[in-house]
Structures are given as structure tokens and as C-alpha cells.
Amino acid sequence: MAFDIEMIKKVYSQLPDKIAAARKVLNRPLTLAEKILFAHLSPEQALEAFERGKNYVNFAPDRVAMQDATAQMALLQFMQAGRPKVAVPSTVHCDHLIQAKVGAKEDLANALTVNKEVYDFLASVSDKYGIGFWKPGAGIIHQVVLENYAFPGGMMIGTDSHTPNAGGLGMIAIGVGGADACDVMAGLPWELKWPKLIGIKLTGKMSGWTSAKDIILWVAGQLTVKGGTGAIVEYFGEGADSFSATGKGTICNMGAEIGATCSLFAYDDKMSAYLKSTARADIAELANGIKEHLRPDAEVYANPEKYYDQVLELDLSTLEPYVNGPFTPDLATPISKMKEAVEKNGWPAKLEVALIGSCTNSSYEDISRSASIVKDAVSKGLKTNSEFTITPGSEQVRFTIERDGFINDFESVGGVVLANACGPCIGQWARHVEDPSRKNTIITSFNRNFAKRNDGLASTHAFVASPEVVTAMAIAGTIAFNPLTDKLKNDKGEEILLNEPQGYELPPKGFAVDDPGFQAPAEDGSNVQVAVDPNSQRLQLLAPFKEWEGTDLKGLKLLIKAKGKCTTDHISMAGPWLKFRGHLDNISNNMLIGAINFFNNQTDSVKNQLTGEYGSVPATQRTYKAEGIDTIVVGDENYGEGSSREHAAMEPRFLGVRAILVKSFARIHETNLKKQGMLGLTFANKDDYDKILEDDTFDIVGLTSFAPGVPLHVVIHHNDGTSETIEVNHTYNEQQIEWFKAGAALNIIRKKFNASAV
């Protein structure tokens, strides 16, 4: 039987009536996303025809999921809320802190030693507050959620940007910061701007080398890294029903790379089969009983342009494999054009490392198709010509693929099986390169490929493709290889064409696992002690941020004017910094060290206006903080793109940055800034970005009458004695303005529960 089956029964029992009430108010057919959203309105939220992209709406998610890197800060915040137990089913998954270095067994053993303090904290705090705990080695959060917790028609939030993976089972699953998770675990409503809707109609059927990964690679090329911002992407059509639930999960997972709030597929027979295969036939039976409510209305299928804000159409029978990158996941190149693109752009053609797996592509189907390519190559006298790593998504998948011989297949060509963890996908990779400045190429089946993302090297050209294409290129040893048409020479000098991949959507003998790695919480956690050593370098109890002083902000120094792409990786790097995710002071030493300074085109080098000298961004900011001087950060388009990590908002807040002024924000990061009591502002005229000079000082005026929809103004004081005033916009509603005034949303939660406890 499934986890939390009584909660799921309750959701399904209420779903039909809630959808009927919404249809009556809107007086029109509903998309699937709308059905799930309306069915999860917070009890005190009035039902109305919300305006997409405008109205903030309160929701009641069914569950919360947290990975270990973000769970530390989320649970440190939750500990301040005053609740004895989480209000909704919640889980912690230990997947981010395991560094890939040698292989699964050794790497996991090392992680257990190095991270013992953090794992003990997470296990004990989970035990105390009624949270399910998935131990190190159990698997990557999104794969484990798909196998155990995702259910059609549900709503979940998770402290990782790839939480939307659960859309592969028809669930609205949204990546958030830890403060949002804290709210929901504390029993408070969760706020989201009512999303726009992008419909993607899939017709035809895939075959040969094409896989579900190629659908999202194509979509990324169409919509770009910010084309889905503020929108739910809903896939529909007979093509959508033609491939596996795990393939759907791959697409929803990587939807984060187009900035989408989440992505979603309608419930179908493929989802039912996956639920049954993962020991959740009871959920499949319940879902089958209300199937019409877990799919868009028929009229939506017939006339999608009437119900979605934007519609794309793709015939899967014409889709070829894609390779996206380098340095951005939306630079999409069809495999037939890859060789030409490599030559034209001067990308290093030699493939040094090929990596498959991760939360995006580690299903049994992915592994079985890749293994078939390896077996075919070996039988024809071929071997791999690149380093080759395999990352299973969960212990259940790893155990099953070992039983079925696939691990032996990979190891027969020198493949290294890594731990069931994120590893190289998030920079947790001890890659050894003799010359870090040398241009080199890797290719992965992961989701994200920003510069330095995988190995910390700006010289690495990282490309993203399906596991099948990655495996074929590992054999070829070059990214200028098209397995559909190009031949390879074997050990006898014969020219060989690789066979098309063959695989299984689900294991023919079923899934199997000895120990999935789950630890249930104590029935009564009141006596469980959560200890945090005051001298720890890994964990630090939080102190509340100060309330707004009630005046306009004046005399702010410019800390940095960031140039170009500034993701959360640039603002708060992962990799070796992950060990400080539970220690706000220590991790703040990585604040904005990856951002490019507009004025000198360097990273981690900004001018200290007090001394005139250039220095590290965090060190310069600490100098300002010591002198009681507040600062401002200026940025470009889609600032905060990428991971959901709230550290990218908490670090500037902690060190004394008061406002972030940019051309545009990525959704999660803007929300994280608001939650932490920061000012997230956008230029009313984007050209005003060019007016910002290196020695400028700023006043932010209008805060004493801060109100929704009313612009603020920034007075820029130049070093030559002149000044100019520009208009800046914000998206704060009344509740978010209260967060700002209180110093952080958590300050309000704390006051509420302290008051109720008196």
C-alpha cells in the first residue's frame, strides 16, 4: 500500500465537487492544471475567476519534500515556528552531499563520515517533527518521490527547482525556497501567483533513437530559459499518452530549465502501469475511478488555443535527437546538425567524459536502453573512447538494474557506477583535470549545464542529451557523432553502425530492493533532542532578521553590477560549498563570487568605495556591514535563474544587502527574496541599467507608502555630484509587504505561534 493513502483518498473524494464548483464559477471547460489548482485552494481562499499572471492565490499543498542541502536551512527555520509536528506529510532526502570521486561504495562511505554531523541533525529533526527520512544512498529526491509519493491530481512543493519531476505522474509539483516549505509544514497557506498556461500538443509517436528527453530539449530551444516563467506547461494529445510515465517525468523535471512554474501530464494508462509496478495499485484504482477529473476537459483538447495562453505543437514522429549547450540548456541543436555546429563554433569535439543518470534520466527505461547500446557495441568489437559514469536515481532502480545485468554491461566497457545521488549534476564531482584552463568537452543526460556547474571549471563545455545519445557518444569519443548515420571502426577495422536502442518501460520481472533506505519518524517526537554544537562549522542556529526601520533606505553603496547571466549558481555556488548549507555565516563567504562585475569583466572582484581598492565580493560586503553601511546589488535579465536555493537570498540579507535591482527575475528567486525581507525591484525602463556607475550611491524612496502596484523610485547619486531619479517596479502584494516590514516572513510566523502558545 502507498504512503499516506488516507490523505490521497481524502483528496480524491473532494476533487470532483471542487472541480464542479470551479467550472460553475468560470462557466467554461477546464485544463488539467486549473482542475488541480482549484482543488487545492486554501480553505479561507475565496473561489473566483483568478486572473492569470496577476492574482496572488493561497493554496493548501498535500505534501512537502526537501533535499539535504536545502532541508538544513528549511528545518532550522521550521524549528523557530513553535510547532510540535509538521502539518502535512513531509520528507527529507539525503542526495546532495555525496561527492562523486571513486565509485558508489567508497563515495557513500566517505560521505557518511564527512557529513555525519549534518545527517545526524537531519535524522533527529525529522524524528522529532514527524518527517520521513530517506538515508544517504536511498536515492535522488525526485526519483524517490516519483516512486513513492507522487500521485495524479495532487499538489506538492519541494525545496529543489526540479521538484516538477512529479508532473510525470500528473501532479502539480513546484520548486520553492525553504521559507515556503516552512510555511506549509507549519500549517499556513502557501501563496503563488495564479500561473499562465502554456499548452504543448504532442501528436505522433517516437521511435528509434528519439526519446522523451528530446521533447524537452526541443521545447527549451523554442521557449528559451525564461520562456516558461510564471507559467505551468501542460502537455496533451495522443502523443503525450504514447510514452512512459518516467519519460513524462524527464520532461517535467527539465521544465525548470525554461523557468516554468511546473510541467504536467494528464493521467493515462502509462501512469497507471507505473503506479502498479511501484506497489501502488491502490492509488491507480482510486485514480481510475475519477479519471475524467485527472485529464483536461474534452473541449480543451478540441480547441486548445481558447484555453492556453500559448500553444506549441510537435509531431513526435518527425522529432530527431537533440544536443543542447554548451553553457546554457536552451541552445538546441538537432543531432543531424551537431557536427556542423561543432566546427562552426570551435567547440572541442573530443569527448572527455560522458555521464548518464541523475534525477532527470535514471529510470529503468533509460538504463535499459543505454545498456542495449553498450551490449550492441561490445558484440561488434567496439569499446568506449571516453570516461563513462552511470548514476542510478534510487536504490530501487540500482538494485533492479544490477539484478538484471545492466551494471555488468556498463562495467564491461569501463563504466563507473556512482552512488545513488546527485553527484556531478550539481558540482559534487572530484574531477581530476591536469590543466583546468584547457578547453574540454563533456556530455551528460542531466538537466543543467551552466558554466562551472558540473566540475567547477569555466573551461568545460558541457552539453546535455538523452542517455542513449550520451552513451553512443561515449563509444565514439566525440560529440561530432550522429549515431543514426555515422559508422565507427571496430577492433578489426570494420565499419559499424550502432543498432537503435531497445529497452523496457518497466522491469519485466518487476522492481526489487532489499533496503530502500527509509526511516519512519517517531510516533511521539516530544522527547527527541536536536543538538546543534555552537562551535560547529556545518550547522548554525538562526537569529531573526531585523525589522524594517520604517523609513526610506538612503546611502546604499553599490556592491556589484552583475553583467549577463547571473544564476543562483553565480550567487551561491554549490559543489564544495554544499557543506556549509546549514551554516549561514560560513556559506555567506561564497556570496556572488561567480557573478561577472560589469566594470572589470571579472568574477569576485569589486571596488570597495571606502578604500578604492578591489577585493572579494563577500569580504567587501562584510567591510560595509562592519561600518553600518547598507548596499544594493544590480543585475541583468532573469536574475536568479536556476536552483531553488534560498541561500542566494539569505546570504545578501545576512550580510547587509537591502535591495536587488534587476531587469527581470526568475520566479523562485524573487519569492525567496521577498520571504527574507529583501527588496526585489525591477527597472521600469530597462535602459536605466546603463545609468548605474561603479561609485554610485542610492536612495530608495517611497517605502513609507509602500503599496501593491505603486512603483518606487531610486535616486542615483553619482561620484561627480550629479544625481538622477529612476522609476522601479515591484510585484509585492499586501502580505509580501508585511514580510518586508517584519524583516522576514518567518518573523510573522514566529509571532503568530508564540501568541497562540500564550
JSON list of N, CA and C in Angstrom, two decimals, residues 683-722:
[
{"chain": "A", "resi": 683, "resn": "PHE", "atom": "N", "xyz": [13.83, 47.45, -13.06]},
{"chain": "A", "resi": 683, "resn": "PHE", "atom": "CA", "xyz": [13.85, 48.72, -13.76]},
{"chain": "A", "resi": 683, "resn": "PHE", "atom": "C", "xyz": [12.54, 48.90, -14.53]},
{"chain": "A", "resi": 684, "resn": "ALA", "atom": "N", "xyz": [11.88, 50.02, -14.35]},
{"chain": "A", "resi": 684, "resn": "ALA", "atom": "CA", "xyz": [10.71, 50.33, -15.17]},
{"chain": "A", "resi": 684, "resn": "ALA", "atom": "C", "xyz": [11.15, 50.52, -16.62]},
{"chain": "A", "resi": 685, "resn": "ASN", "atom": "N", "xyz": [12.29, 51.13, -16.80]},
{"chain": "A", "resi": 685, "resn": "ASN", "atom": "CA", "xyz": [12.93, 51.28, -18.11]},
{"chain": "A", "resi": 685, "resn": "ASN", "atom": "C", "xyz": [14.24, 50.50, -18.06]},
{"chain": "A", "resi": 686, "resn": "LYS", "atom": "N", "xyz": [14.32, 49.40, -18.77]},
{"chain": "A", "resi": 686, "resn": "LYS", "atom": "CA", "xyz": [15.49, 48.53, -18.68]},
{"chain": "A", "resi": 686, "resn": "LYS", "atom": "C", "xyz": [16.78, 49.24, -19.09]},
{"chain": "A", "resi": 687, "resn": "ASP", "atom": "N", "xyz": [16.66, 50.27, -19.90]},
{"chain": "A", "resi": 687, "resn": "ASP", "atom": "CA", "xyz": [17.86, 51.01, -20.30]},
{"chain": "A", "resi": 687, "resn": "ASP", "atom": "C", "xyz": [18.51, 51.75, -19.13]},
{"chain": "A", "resi": 688, "resn": "ASP", "atom": "N", "xyz": [17.74, 51.92, -18.03]},
{"chain": "A", "resi": 688, "resn": "ASP", "atom": "CA", "xyz": [18.31, 52.58, -16.85]},
{"chain": "A", "resi": 688, "resn": "ASP", "atom": "C", "xyz": [19.44, 51.77, -16.22]},
{"chain": "A", "resi": 689, "resn": "TYR", "atom": "N", "xyz": [19.50, 50.49, -16.55]},
{"chain": "A", "resi": 689, "resn": "TYR", "atom": "CA", "xyz": [20.62, 49.66, -16.12]},
{"chain": "A", "resi": 689, "resn": "TYR", "atom": "C", "xyz": [21.95, 50.31, -16.52]},
{"chain": "A", "resi": 690, "resn": "ASP", "atom": "N", "xyz": [21.96, 50.94, -17.69]},
{"chain": "A", "resi": 690, "resn": "ASP", "atom": "CA", "xyz": [23.19, 51.54, -18.21]},
{"chain": "A", "resi": 690, "resn": "ASP", "atom": "C", "xyz": [23.60, 52.80, -17.44]},
{"chain": "A", "resi": 691, "resn": "LYS", "atom": "N", "xyz": [22.68, 53.35, -16.63]},
{"chain": "A", "resi": 691, "resn": "LYS", "atom": "CA", "xyz": [22.99, 54.56, -15.88]},
{"chain": "A", "resi": 691, "resn": "LYS", "atom": "C", "xyz": [23.79, 54.28, -14.62]},
{"chain": "A", "resi": 692, "resn": "ILE", "atom": "N", "xyz": [23.85, 53.02, -14.22]},
{"chain": "A", "resi": 692, "resn": "ILE", "atom": "CA", "xyz": [24.50, 52.67, -12.96]},
{"chain": "A", "resi": 692, "resn": "ILE", "atom": "C", "xyz": [26.01, 52.69, -13.13]},
{"chain": "A", "resi": 693, "resn": "LEU", "atom": "N", "xyz": [26.70, 53.52, -12.33]},
{"chain": "A", "resi": 693, "resn": "LEU", "atom": "CA", "xyz": [28.15, 53.66, -12.39]},
{"chain": "A", "resi": 693, "resn": "LEU", "atom": "C", "xyz": [28.79, 53.04, -11.15]},
{"chain": "A", "resi": 694, "resn": "GLU", "atom": "N", "xyz": [30.08, 52.78, -11.23]},
{"chain": "A", "resi": 694, "resn": "GLU", "atom": "CA", "xyz": [30.76, 51.98, -10.22]},
{"chain": "A", "resi": 694, "resn": "GLU", "atom": "C", "xyz": [30.79, 52.63, -8.84]},
{"chain": "A", "resi": 695, "resn": "ASP", "atom": "N", "xyz": [30.86, 53.96, -8.77]},
{"chain": "A", "resi": 695, "resn": "ASP", "atom": "CA", "xyz": [30.98, 54.64, -7.48]},
{"chain": "A", "resi": 695, "resn": "ASP", "atom": "C", "xyz": [29.66, 55.24, -7.01]},
{"chain": "A", "resi": 696, "resn": "ASP", "atom": "N", "xyz": [28.54, 54.75, -7.56]},
{"chain": "A", "resi": 696, "resn": "ASP", "atom": "CA", "xyz": [27.23, 55.32, -7.22]},
{"chain": "A", "resi": 696, "resn": "ASP", "atom": "C", "xyz": [26.78, 54.97, -5.81]},
{"chain": "A", "resi": 697, "resn": "THR", "atom": "N", "xyz": [25.96, 55.88, -5.27]},
{"chain": "A", "resi": 697, "resn": "THR", "atom": "CA", "xyz": [25.25, 55.66, -4.01]},
{"chain": "A", "resi": 697, "resn": "THR", "atom": "C", "xyz": [23.76, 55.84, -4.30]},
{"chain": "A", "resi": 698, "resn": "PHE", "atom": "N", "xyz": [22.91, 55.13, -3.56]},
{"chain": "A", "resi": 698, "resn": "PHE", "atom": "CA", "xyz": [21.49, 55.07, -3.92]},
{"chain": "A", "resi": 698, "resn": "PHE", "atom": "C", "xyz": [20.58, 55.37, -2.73]},
{"chain": "A", "resi": 699, "resn": "ASP", "atom": "N", "xyz": [19.45, 56.02, -3.04]},
{"chain": "A", "resi": 699, "resn": "ASP", "atom": "CA", "xyz": [18.35, 56.16, -2.10]},
{"chain": "A", "resi": 699, "resn": "ASP", "atom": "C", "xyz": [17.13, 55.47, -2.71]},
{"chain": "A", "resi": 700, "resn": "ILE", "atom": "N", "xyz": [16.44, 54.68, -1.93]},
{"chain": "A", "resi": 700, "resn": "ILE", "atom": "CA", "xyz": [15.18, 54.07, -2.38]},
{"chain": "A", "resi": 700, "resn": "ILE", "atom": "C", "xyz": [14.06, 54.79, -1.66]},
{"chain": "A", "resi": 701, "resn": "VAL", "atom": "N", "xyz": [13.25, 55.50, -2.40]},
{"chain": "A", "resi": 701, "resn": "VAL", "atom": "CA", "xyz": [12.22, 56.35, -1.80]},
{"chain": "A", "resi": 701, "resn": "VAL", "atom": "C", "xyz": [10.82, 55.85, -2.17]},
{"chain": "A", "resi": 702, "resn": "GLY", "atom": "N", "xyz": [9.89, 56.14, -1.27]},
{"chain": "A", "resi": 702, "resn": "GLY", "atom": "CA", "xyz": [8.50, 55.71, -1.45]},
{"chain": "A", "resi": 702, "resn": "GLY", "atom": "C", "xyz": [8.13, 54.56, -0.54]},
{"chain": "A", "resi": 703, "resn": "LEU", "atom": "N", "xyz": [9.07, 54.08, 0.28]},
{"chain": "A", "resi": 703, "resn": "LEU", "atom": "CA", "xyz": [8.80, 52.92, 1.12]},
{"chain": "A", "resi": 703, "resn": "LEU", "atom": "C", "xyz": [7.82, 53.23, 2.24]},
{"chain": "A", "resi": 704, "resn": "THR", "atom": "N", "xyz": [7.74, 54.46, 2.66]},
{"chain": "A", "resi": 704, "resn": "THR", "atom": "CA", "xyz": [6.80, 54.80, 3.75]},
{"chain": "A", "resi": 704, "resn": "THR", "atom": "C", "xyz": [5.36, 54.70, 3.28]},
{"chain": "A", "resi": 705, "resn": "SER", "atom": "N", "xyz": [5.16, 54.67, 1.97]},
{"chain": "A", "resi": 705, "resn": "SER", "atom": "CA", "xyz": [3.80, 54.45, 1.42]},
{"chain": "A", "resi": 705, "resn": "SER", "atom": "C", "xyz": [3.82, 53.24, 0.48]},
{"chain": "A", "resi": 706, "resn": "PHE", "atom": "N", "xyz": [4.69, 52.27, 0.79]},
{"chain": "A", "resi": 706, "resn": "PHE", "atom": "CA", "xyz": [4.85, 51.04, 0.00]},
{"chain": "A", "resi": 706, "resn": "PHE", "atom": "C", "xyz": [3.49, 50.37, -0.17]},
{"chain": "A", "resi": 707, "resn": "ALA", "atom": "N", "xyz": [3.07, 50.16, -1.43]},
{"chain": "A", "resi": 707, "resn": "ALA", "atom": "CA", "xyz": [1.75, 49.60, -1.68]},
{"chain": "A", "resi": 707, "resn": "ALA", "atom": "C", "xyz": [1.78, 48.77, -2.96]},
{"chain": "A", "resi": 708, "resn": "PRO", "atom": "N", "xyz": [0.90, 47.77, -3.05]},
{"chain": "A", "resi": 708, "resn": "PRO", "atom": "CA", "xyz": [0.84, 46.95, -4.26]},
{"chain": "A", "resi": 708, "resn": "PRO", "atom": "C", "xyz": [0.58, 47.80, -5.51]},
{"chain": "A", "resi": 709, "resn": "GLY", "atom": "N", "xyz": [1.32, 47.51, -6.56]},
{"chain": "A", "resi": 709, "resn": "GLY", "atom": "CA", "xyz": [1.09, 48.16, -7.84]},
{"chain": "A", "resi": 709, "resn": "GLY", "atom": "C", "xyz": [1.60, 49.58, -7.95]},
{"chain": "A", "resi": 710, "resn": "VAL", "atom": "N", "xyz": [2.17, 50.12, -6.89]},
{"chain": "A", "resi": 710, "resn": "VAL", "atom": "CA", "xyz": [2.66, 51.50, -6.91]},
{"chain": "A", "resi": 710, "resn": "VAL", "atom": "C", "xyz": [4.18, 51.48, -7.04]},
{"chain": "A", "resi": 711, "resn": "PRO", "atom": "N", "xyz": [4.73, 52.02, -8.11]},
{"chain": "A", "resi": 711, "resn": "PRO", "atom": "CA", "xyz": [6.19, 51.98, -8.29]},
{"chain": "A", "resi": 711, "resn": "PRO", "atom": "C", "xyz": [6.91, 52.74, -7.18]},
{"chain": "A", "resi": 712, "resn": "LEU", "atom": "N", "xyz": [8.16, 52.37, -6.97]},
{"chain": "A", "resi": 712, "resn": "LEU", "atom": "CA", "xyz": [9.06, 53.10, -6.09]},
{"chain": "A", "resi": 712, "resn": "LEU", "atom": "C", "xyz": [10.03, 53.90, -6.96]},
{"chain": "A", "resi": 713, "resn": "HIS", "atom": "N", "xyz": [10.86, 54.71, -6.33]},
{"chain": "A", "resi": 713, "resn": "HIS", "atom": "CA", "xyz": [11.85, 55.48, -7.08]},
{"chain": "A", "resi": 713, "resn": "HIS", "atom": "C", "xyz": [13.22, 55.31, -6.45]},
{"chain": "A", "resi": 714, "resn": "VAL", "atom": "N", "xyz": [14.21, 55.31, -7.28]},
{"chain": "A", "resi": 714, "resn": "VAL", "atom": "CA", "xyz": [15.59, 55.20, -6.83]},
{"chain": "A", "resi": 714, "resn": "VAL", "atom": "C", "xyz": [16.34, 56.45, -7.28]},
{"chain": "A", "resi": 715, "resn": "VAL", "atom": "N", "xyz": [16.95, 57.11, -6.32]},
{"chain": "A", "resi": 715, "resn": "VAL", "atom": "CA", "xyz": [17.79, 58.28, -6.62]},
{"chain": "A", "resi": 715, "resn": "VAL", "atom": "C", "xyz": [19.23, 57.78, -6.71]},
{"chain": "A", "resi": 716, "resn": "ILE", "atom": "N", "xyz": [19.83, 57.98, -7.88]},
{"chain": "A", "resi": 716, "resn": "ILE", "atom": "CA", "xyz": [21.22, 57.57, -8.10]},
{"chain": "A", "resi": 716, "resn": "ILE", "atom": "C", "xyz": [22.12, 58.78, -7.91]},
{"chain": "A", "resi": 717, "resn": "HIS", "atom": "N", "xyz": [23.00, 58.71, -6.93]},
{"chain": "A", "resi": 717, "resn": "HIS", "atom": "CA", "xyz": [23.96, 59.79, -6.67]},
{"chain": "A", "resi": 717, "resn": "HIS", "atom": "C", "xyz": [25.30, 59.40, -7.28]},
{"chain": "A", "resi": 718, "resn": "HIS", "atom": "N", "xyz": [25.71, 60.14, -8.31]},
{"chain": "A", "resi": 718, "resn": "HIS", "atom": "CA", "xyz": [26.98, 59.84, -8.96]},
{"chain": "A", "resi": 718, "resn": "HIS", "atom": "C", "xyz": [28.14, 60.51, -8.23]},
{"chain": "A", "resi": 719, "resn": "ASN", "atom": "N", "xyz": [29.32, 60.02, -8.49]},
{"chain": "A", "resi": 719, "resn": "ASN", "atom": "CA", "xyz": [30.52, 60.49, -7.79]},
{"chain": "A", "resi": 719, "resn": "ASN", "atom": "C", "xyz": [30.90, 61.93, -8.16]},
{"chain": "A", "resi": 720, "resn": "ASP", "atom": "N", "xyz": [30.38, 62.40, -9.31]},
{"chain": "A", "resi": 720, "resn": "ASP", "atom": "CA", "xyz": [30.71, 63.77, -9.74]},
{"chain": "A", "resi": 720, "resn": "ASP", "atom": "C", "xyz": [29.77, 64.81, -9.13]},
{"chain": "A", "resi": 721, "resn": "GLY", "atom": "N", "xyz": [28.90, 64.36, -8.22]},
{"chain": "A", "resi": 721, "resn": "GLY", "atom": "CA", "xyz": [27.99, 65.28, -7.54]},
{"chain": "A", "resi": 721, "resn": "GLY", "atom": "C", "xyz": [26.63, 65.39, -8.17]},
{"chain": "A", "resi": 722, "resn": "THR", "atom": "N", "xyz": [26.45, 64.81, -9.37]},
{"chain": "A", "resi": 722, "resn": "THR", "atom": "CA", "xyz": [25.13, 64.83, -10.02]},
{"chain": "A", "resi": 722, "resn": "THR", "atom": "C", "xyz": [24.28, 63.67, -9.52]}
]
